[in-house]
Tab-separated table of C-alpha atoms in Angstrom:
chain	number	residue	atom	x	y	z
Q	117	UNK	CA	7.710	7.634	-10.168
Q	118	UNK	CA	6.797	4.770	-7.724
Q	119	UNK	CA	6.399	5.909	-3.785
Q	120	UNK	CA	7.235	2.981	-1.841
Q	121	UNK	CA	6.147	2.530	1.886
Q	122	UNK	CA	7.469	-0.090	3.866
Q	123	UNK	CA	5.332	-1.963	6.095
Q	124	UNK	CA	5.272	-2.312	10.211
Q	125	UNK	CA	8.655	-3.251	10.189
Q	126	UNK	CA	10.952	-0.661	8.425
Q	127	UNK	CA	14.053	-1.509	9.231
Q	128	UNK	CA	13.264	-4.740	7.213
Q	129	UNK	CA	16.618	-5.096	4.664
Q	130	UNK	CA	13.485	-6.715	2.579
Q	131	UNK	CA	12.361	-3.251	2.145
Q	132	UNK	CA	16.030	-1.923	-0.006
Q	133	UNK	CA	15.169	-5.229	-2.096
Q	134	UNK	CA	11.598	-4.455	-2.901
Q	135	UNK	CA	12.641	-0.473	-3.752
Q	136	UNK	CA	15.109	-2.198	-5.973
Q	137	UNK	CA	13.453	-4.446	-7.491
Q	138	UNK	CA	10.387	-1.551	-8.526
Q	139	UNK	CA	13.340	0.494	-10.512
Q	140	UNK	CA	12.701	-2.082	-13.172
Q	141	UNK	CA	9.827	-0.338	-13.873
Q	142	UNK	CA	10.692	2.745	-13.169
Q	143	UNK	CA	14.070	4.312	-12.048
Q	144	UNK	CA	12.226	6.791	-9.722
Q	145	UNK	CA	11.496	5.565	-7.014
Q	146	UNK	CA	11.018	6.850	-3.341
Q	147	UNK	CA	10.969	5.581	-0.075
Q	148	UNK	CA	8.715	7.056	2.562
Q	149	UNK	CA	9.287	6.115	6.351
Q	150	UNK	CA	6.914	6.765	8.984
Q	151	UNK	CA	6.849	5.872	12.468
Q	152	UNK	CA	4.045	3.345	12.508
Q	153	UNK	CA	3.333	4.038	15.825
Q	154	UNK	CA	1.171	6.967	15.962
Q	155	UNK	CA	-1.811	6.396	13.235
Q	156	UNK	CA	-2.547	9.695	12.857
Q	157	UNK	CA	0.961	11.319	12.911
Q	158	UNK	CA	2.093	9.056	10.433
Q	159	UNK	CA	-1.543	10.216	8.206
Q	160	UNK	CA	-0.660	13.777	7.926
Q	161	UNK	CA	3.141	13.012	7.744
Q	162	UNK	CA	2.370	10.631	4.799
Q	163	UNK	CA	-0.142	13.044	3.004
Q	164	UNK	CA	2.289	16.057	3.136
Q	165	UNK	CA	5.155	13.653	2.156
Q	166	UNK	CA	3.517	11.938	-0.669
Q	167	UNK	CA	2.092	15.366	-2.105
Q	168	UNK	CA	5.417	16.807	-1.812
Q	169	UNK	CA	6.561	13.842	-3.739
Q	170	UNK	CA	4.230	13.854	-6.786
Q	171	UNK	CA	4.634	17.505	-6.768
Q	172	UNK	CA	8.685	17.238	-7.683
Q	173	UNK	CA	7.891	14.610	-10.059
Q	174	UNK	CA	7.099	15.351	-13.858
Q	175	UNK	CA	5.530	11.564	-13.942
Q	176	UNK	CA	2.099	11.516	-15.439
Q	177	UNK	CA	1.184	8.575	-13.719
Q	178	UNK	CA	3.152	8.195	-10.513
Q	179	UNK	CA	1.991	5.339	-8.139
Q	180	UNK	CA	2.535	4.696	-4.623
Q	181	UNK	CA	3.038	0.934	-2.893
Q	182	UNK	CA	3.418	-0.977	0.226
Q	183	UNK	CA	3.021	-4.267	2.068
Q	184	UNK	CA	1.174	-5.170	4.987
Q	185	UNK	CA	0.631	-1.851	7.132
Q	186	UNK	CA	2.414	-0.303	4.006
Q	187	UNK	CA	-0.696	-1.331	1.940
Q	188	UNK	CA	-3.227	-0.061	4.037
Q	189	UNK	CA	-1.713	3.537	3.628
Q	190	UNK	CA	-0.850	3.473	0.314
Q	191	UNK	CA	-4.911	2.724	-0.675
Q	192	UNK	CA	-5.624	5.558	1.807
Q	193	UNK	CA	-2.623	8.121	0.667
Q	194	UNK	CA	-3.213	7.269	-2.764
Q	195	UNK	CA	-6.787	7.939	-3.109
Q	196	UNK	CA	-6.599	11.165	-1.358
Q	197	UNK	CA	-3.707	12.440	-3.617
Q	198	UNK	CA	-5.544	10.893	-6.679
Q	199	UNK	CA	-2.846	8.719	-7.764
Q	200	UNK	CA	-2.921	4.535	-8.413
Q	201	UNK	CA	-2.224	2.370	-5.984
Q	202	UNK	CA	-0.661	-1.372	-5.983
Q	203	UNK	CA	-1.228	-3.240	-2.172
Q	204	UNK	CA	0.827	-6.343	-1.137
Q	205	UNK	CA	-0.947	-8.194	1.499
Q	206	UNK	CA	-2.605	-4.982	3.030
Q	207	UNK	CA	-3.189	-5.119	6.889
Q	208	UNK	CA	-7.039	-3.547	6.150
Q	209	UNK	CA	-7.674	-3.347	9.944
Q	210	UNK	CA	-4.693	-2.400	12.018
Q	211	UNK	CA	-6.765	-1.263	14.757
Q	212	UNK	CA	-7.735	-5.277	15.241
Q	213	UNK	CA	-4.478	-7.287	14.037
Q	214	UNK	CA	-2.119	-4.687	15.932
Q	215	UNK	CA	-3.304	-4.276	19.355
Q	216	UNK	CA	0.218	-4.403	21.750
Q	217	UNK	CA	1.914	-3.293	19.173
Q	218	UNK	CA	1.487	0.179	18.780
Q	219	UNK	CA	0.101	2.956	20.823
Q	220	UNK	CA	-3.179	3.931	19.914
Q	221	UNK	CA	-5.236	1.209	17.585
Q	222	UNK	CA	-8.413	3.127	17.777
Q	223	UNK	CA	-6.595	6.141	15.994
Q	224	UNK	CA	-7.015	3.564	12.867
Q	225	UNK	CA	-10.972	3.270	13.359
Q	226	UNK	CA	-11.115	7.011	13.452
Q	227	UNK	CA	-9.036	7.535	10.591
Q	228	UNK	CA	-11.382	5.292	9.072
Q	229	UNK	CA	-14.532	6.665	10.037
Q	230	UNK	CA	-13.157	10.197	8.685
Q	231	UNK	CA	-12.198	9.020	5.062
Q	232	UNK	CA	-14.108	9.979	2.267
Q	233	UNK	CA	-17.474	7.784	2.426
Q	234	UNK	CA	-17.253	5.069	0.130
Q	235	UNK	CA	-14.385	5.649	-0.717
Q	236	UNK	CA	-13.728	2.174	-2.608
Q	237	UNK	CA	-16.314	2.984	-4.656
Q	238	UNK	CA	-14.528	6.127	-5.943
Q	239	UNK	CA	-11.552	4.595	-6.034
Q	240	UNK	CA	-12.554	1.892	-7.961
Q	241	UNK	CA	-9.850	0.117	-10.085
Q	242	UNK	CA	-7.408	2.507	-9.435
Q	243	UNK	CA	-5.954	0.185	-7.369
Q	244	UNK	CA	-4.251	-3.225	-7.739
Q	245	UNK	CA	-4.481	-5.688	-5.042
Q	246	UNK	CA	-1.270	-8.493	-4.376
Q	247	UNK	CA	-2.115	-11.525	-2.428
Q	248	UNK	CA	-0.176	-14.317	-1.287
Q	249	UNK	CA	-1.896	-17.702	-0.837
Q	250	UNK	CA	0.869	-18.370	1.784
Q	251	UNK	CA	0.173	-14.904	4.413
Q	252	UNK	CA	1.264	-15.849	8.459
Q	253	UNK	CA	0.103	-12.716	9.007
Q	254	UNK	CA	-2.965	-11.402	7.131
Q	255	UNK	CA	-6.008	-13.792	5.937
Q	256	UNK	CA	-5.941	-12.835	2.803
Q	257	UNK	CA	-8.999	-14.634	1.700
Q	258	UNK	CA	-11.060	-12.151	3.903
Q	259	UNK	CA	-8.802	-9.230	2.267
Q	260	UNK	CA	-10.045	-10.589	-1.258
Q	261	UNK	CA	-13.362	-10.737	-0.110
Q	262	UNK	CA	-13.148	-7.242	1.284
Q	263	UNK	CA	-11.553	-5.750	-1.577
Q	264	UNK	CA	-12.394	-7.815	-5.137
Q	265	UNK	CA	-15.601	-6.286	-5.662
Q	266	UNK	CA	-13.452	-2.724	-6.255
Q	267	UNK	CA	-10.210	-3.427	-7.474
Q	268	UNK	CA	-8.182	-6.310	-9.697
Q	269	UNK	CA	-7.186	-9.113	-7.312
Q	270	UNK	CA	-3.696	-11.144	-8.249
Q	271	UNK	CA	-3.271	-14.354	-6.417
Q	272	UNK	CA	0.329	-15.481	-5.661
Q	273	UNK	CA	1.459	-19.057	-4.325
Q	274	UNK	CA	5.516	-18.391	-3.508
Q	275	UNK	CA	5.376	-15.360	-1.366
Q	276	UNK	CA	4.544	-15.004	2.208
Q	277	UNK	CA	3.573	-11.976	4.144
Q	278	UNK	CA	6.256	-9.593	3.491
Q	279	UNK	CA	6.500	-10.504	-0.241
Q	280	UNK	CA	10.544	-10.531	-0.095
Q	281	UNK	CA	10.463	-10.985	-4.480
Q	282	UNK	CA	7.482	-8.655	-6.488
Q	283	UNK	CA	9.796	-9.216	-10.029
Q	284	UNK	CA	6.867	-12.041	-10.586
Q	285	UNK	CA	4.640	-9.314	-10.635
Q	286	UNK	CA	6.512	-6.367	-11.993
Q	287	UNK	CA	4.795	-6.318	-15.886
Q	288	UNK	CA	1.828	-6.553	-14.512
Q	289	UNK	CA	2.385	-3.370	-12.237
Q	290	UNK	CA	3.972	-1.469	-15.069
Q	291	UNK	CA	1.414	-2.313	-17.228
Q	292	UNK	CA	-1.460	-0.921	-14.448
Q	293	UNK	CA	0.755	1.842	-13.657
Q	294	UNK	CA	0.473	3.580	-17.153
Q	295	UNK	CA	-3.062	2.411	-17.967
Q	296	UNK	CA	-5.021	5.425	-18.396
């Protein structure tokens, strides 16, 4: 099973293609919509959604996967339901690149602030990280920086911020998603 959340914008039609494009590795997968308004509606909805999820699933190694805001929850939902995660271009700092966007930013810092300490480091490659060279959105190369010293970092030079095609990439997340 693959749980896929989209990022900021939901009603992207990029999103059906992505969820289409992950049933080549695995026929199950799910699609998980959440506001993306209200940072810490959207954390409880996620957790109860995404346990709910793995819970109906006889997968042994179910993952869960976004882009942009998508990929900051799914390293956060993931973790705390203790399955793999793959991030495309995660927005690591909402709270900072979404002010006037949504309604409360510093719900983000708190959410932060009340994760598991160190979390990364418990987490550690259990989680695959998806950057394009090419992000109008995210600076990527501060992601990388952020992230490479916990989990496996894939560069990619086609894509931009929404990462419209992932086939590129799909062996690669097949072959992470049943690594033990």
């Amino acid at each position: 099973m693959i749980i896929y959340l989209h990022g900021f914008d939901s009603t992207s039609p990029g999103n059906h293609e992505k969820v289409l494009q992950l049933q080549f590795i695995d026929e199950d997968v799910r699609f998980i919509n959440y506001s993306t308004l209200h940072p810490k509606h959207d954390m409880a909805h996620l957790l109860k959604e995404v346990h709910k999820a793995i819970e109906a699933s006889d997968d042994p190694h179910p993952i869960i996967c976004g882009v942009g805001l998508g990929g900051f929850w799914s390293e956060r939902i993931g973790f705390l339901c203790g399955i793999k995660q793959v991030i495309f271009n995660p927005n690591l700092h909402p709270q900072a690149t979404m002010v006037g966007r949504i309604d409360r930013p510093e719900e983000y810092e708190d959410i932060a602030t009340k994760c598991v300490d160190q979390y990364r480091i418990k987490n550690k490659q259990r989680c695959l990280v998806i950057l394009s060279t090419n992000d109008d959105i995210v600076d990527t190369r501060k992601v990388a920086d952020e992230l490479e010293d916990y989990y496996d970092i894939v560069w990619d030079d086609e894509q931009g911020h929404k990462f419209k095609k992932i086939s590129q990439h799909l062996q690669r997340m097949k072959a992470f998603k049943e690594q033990r």
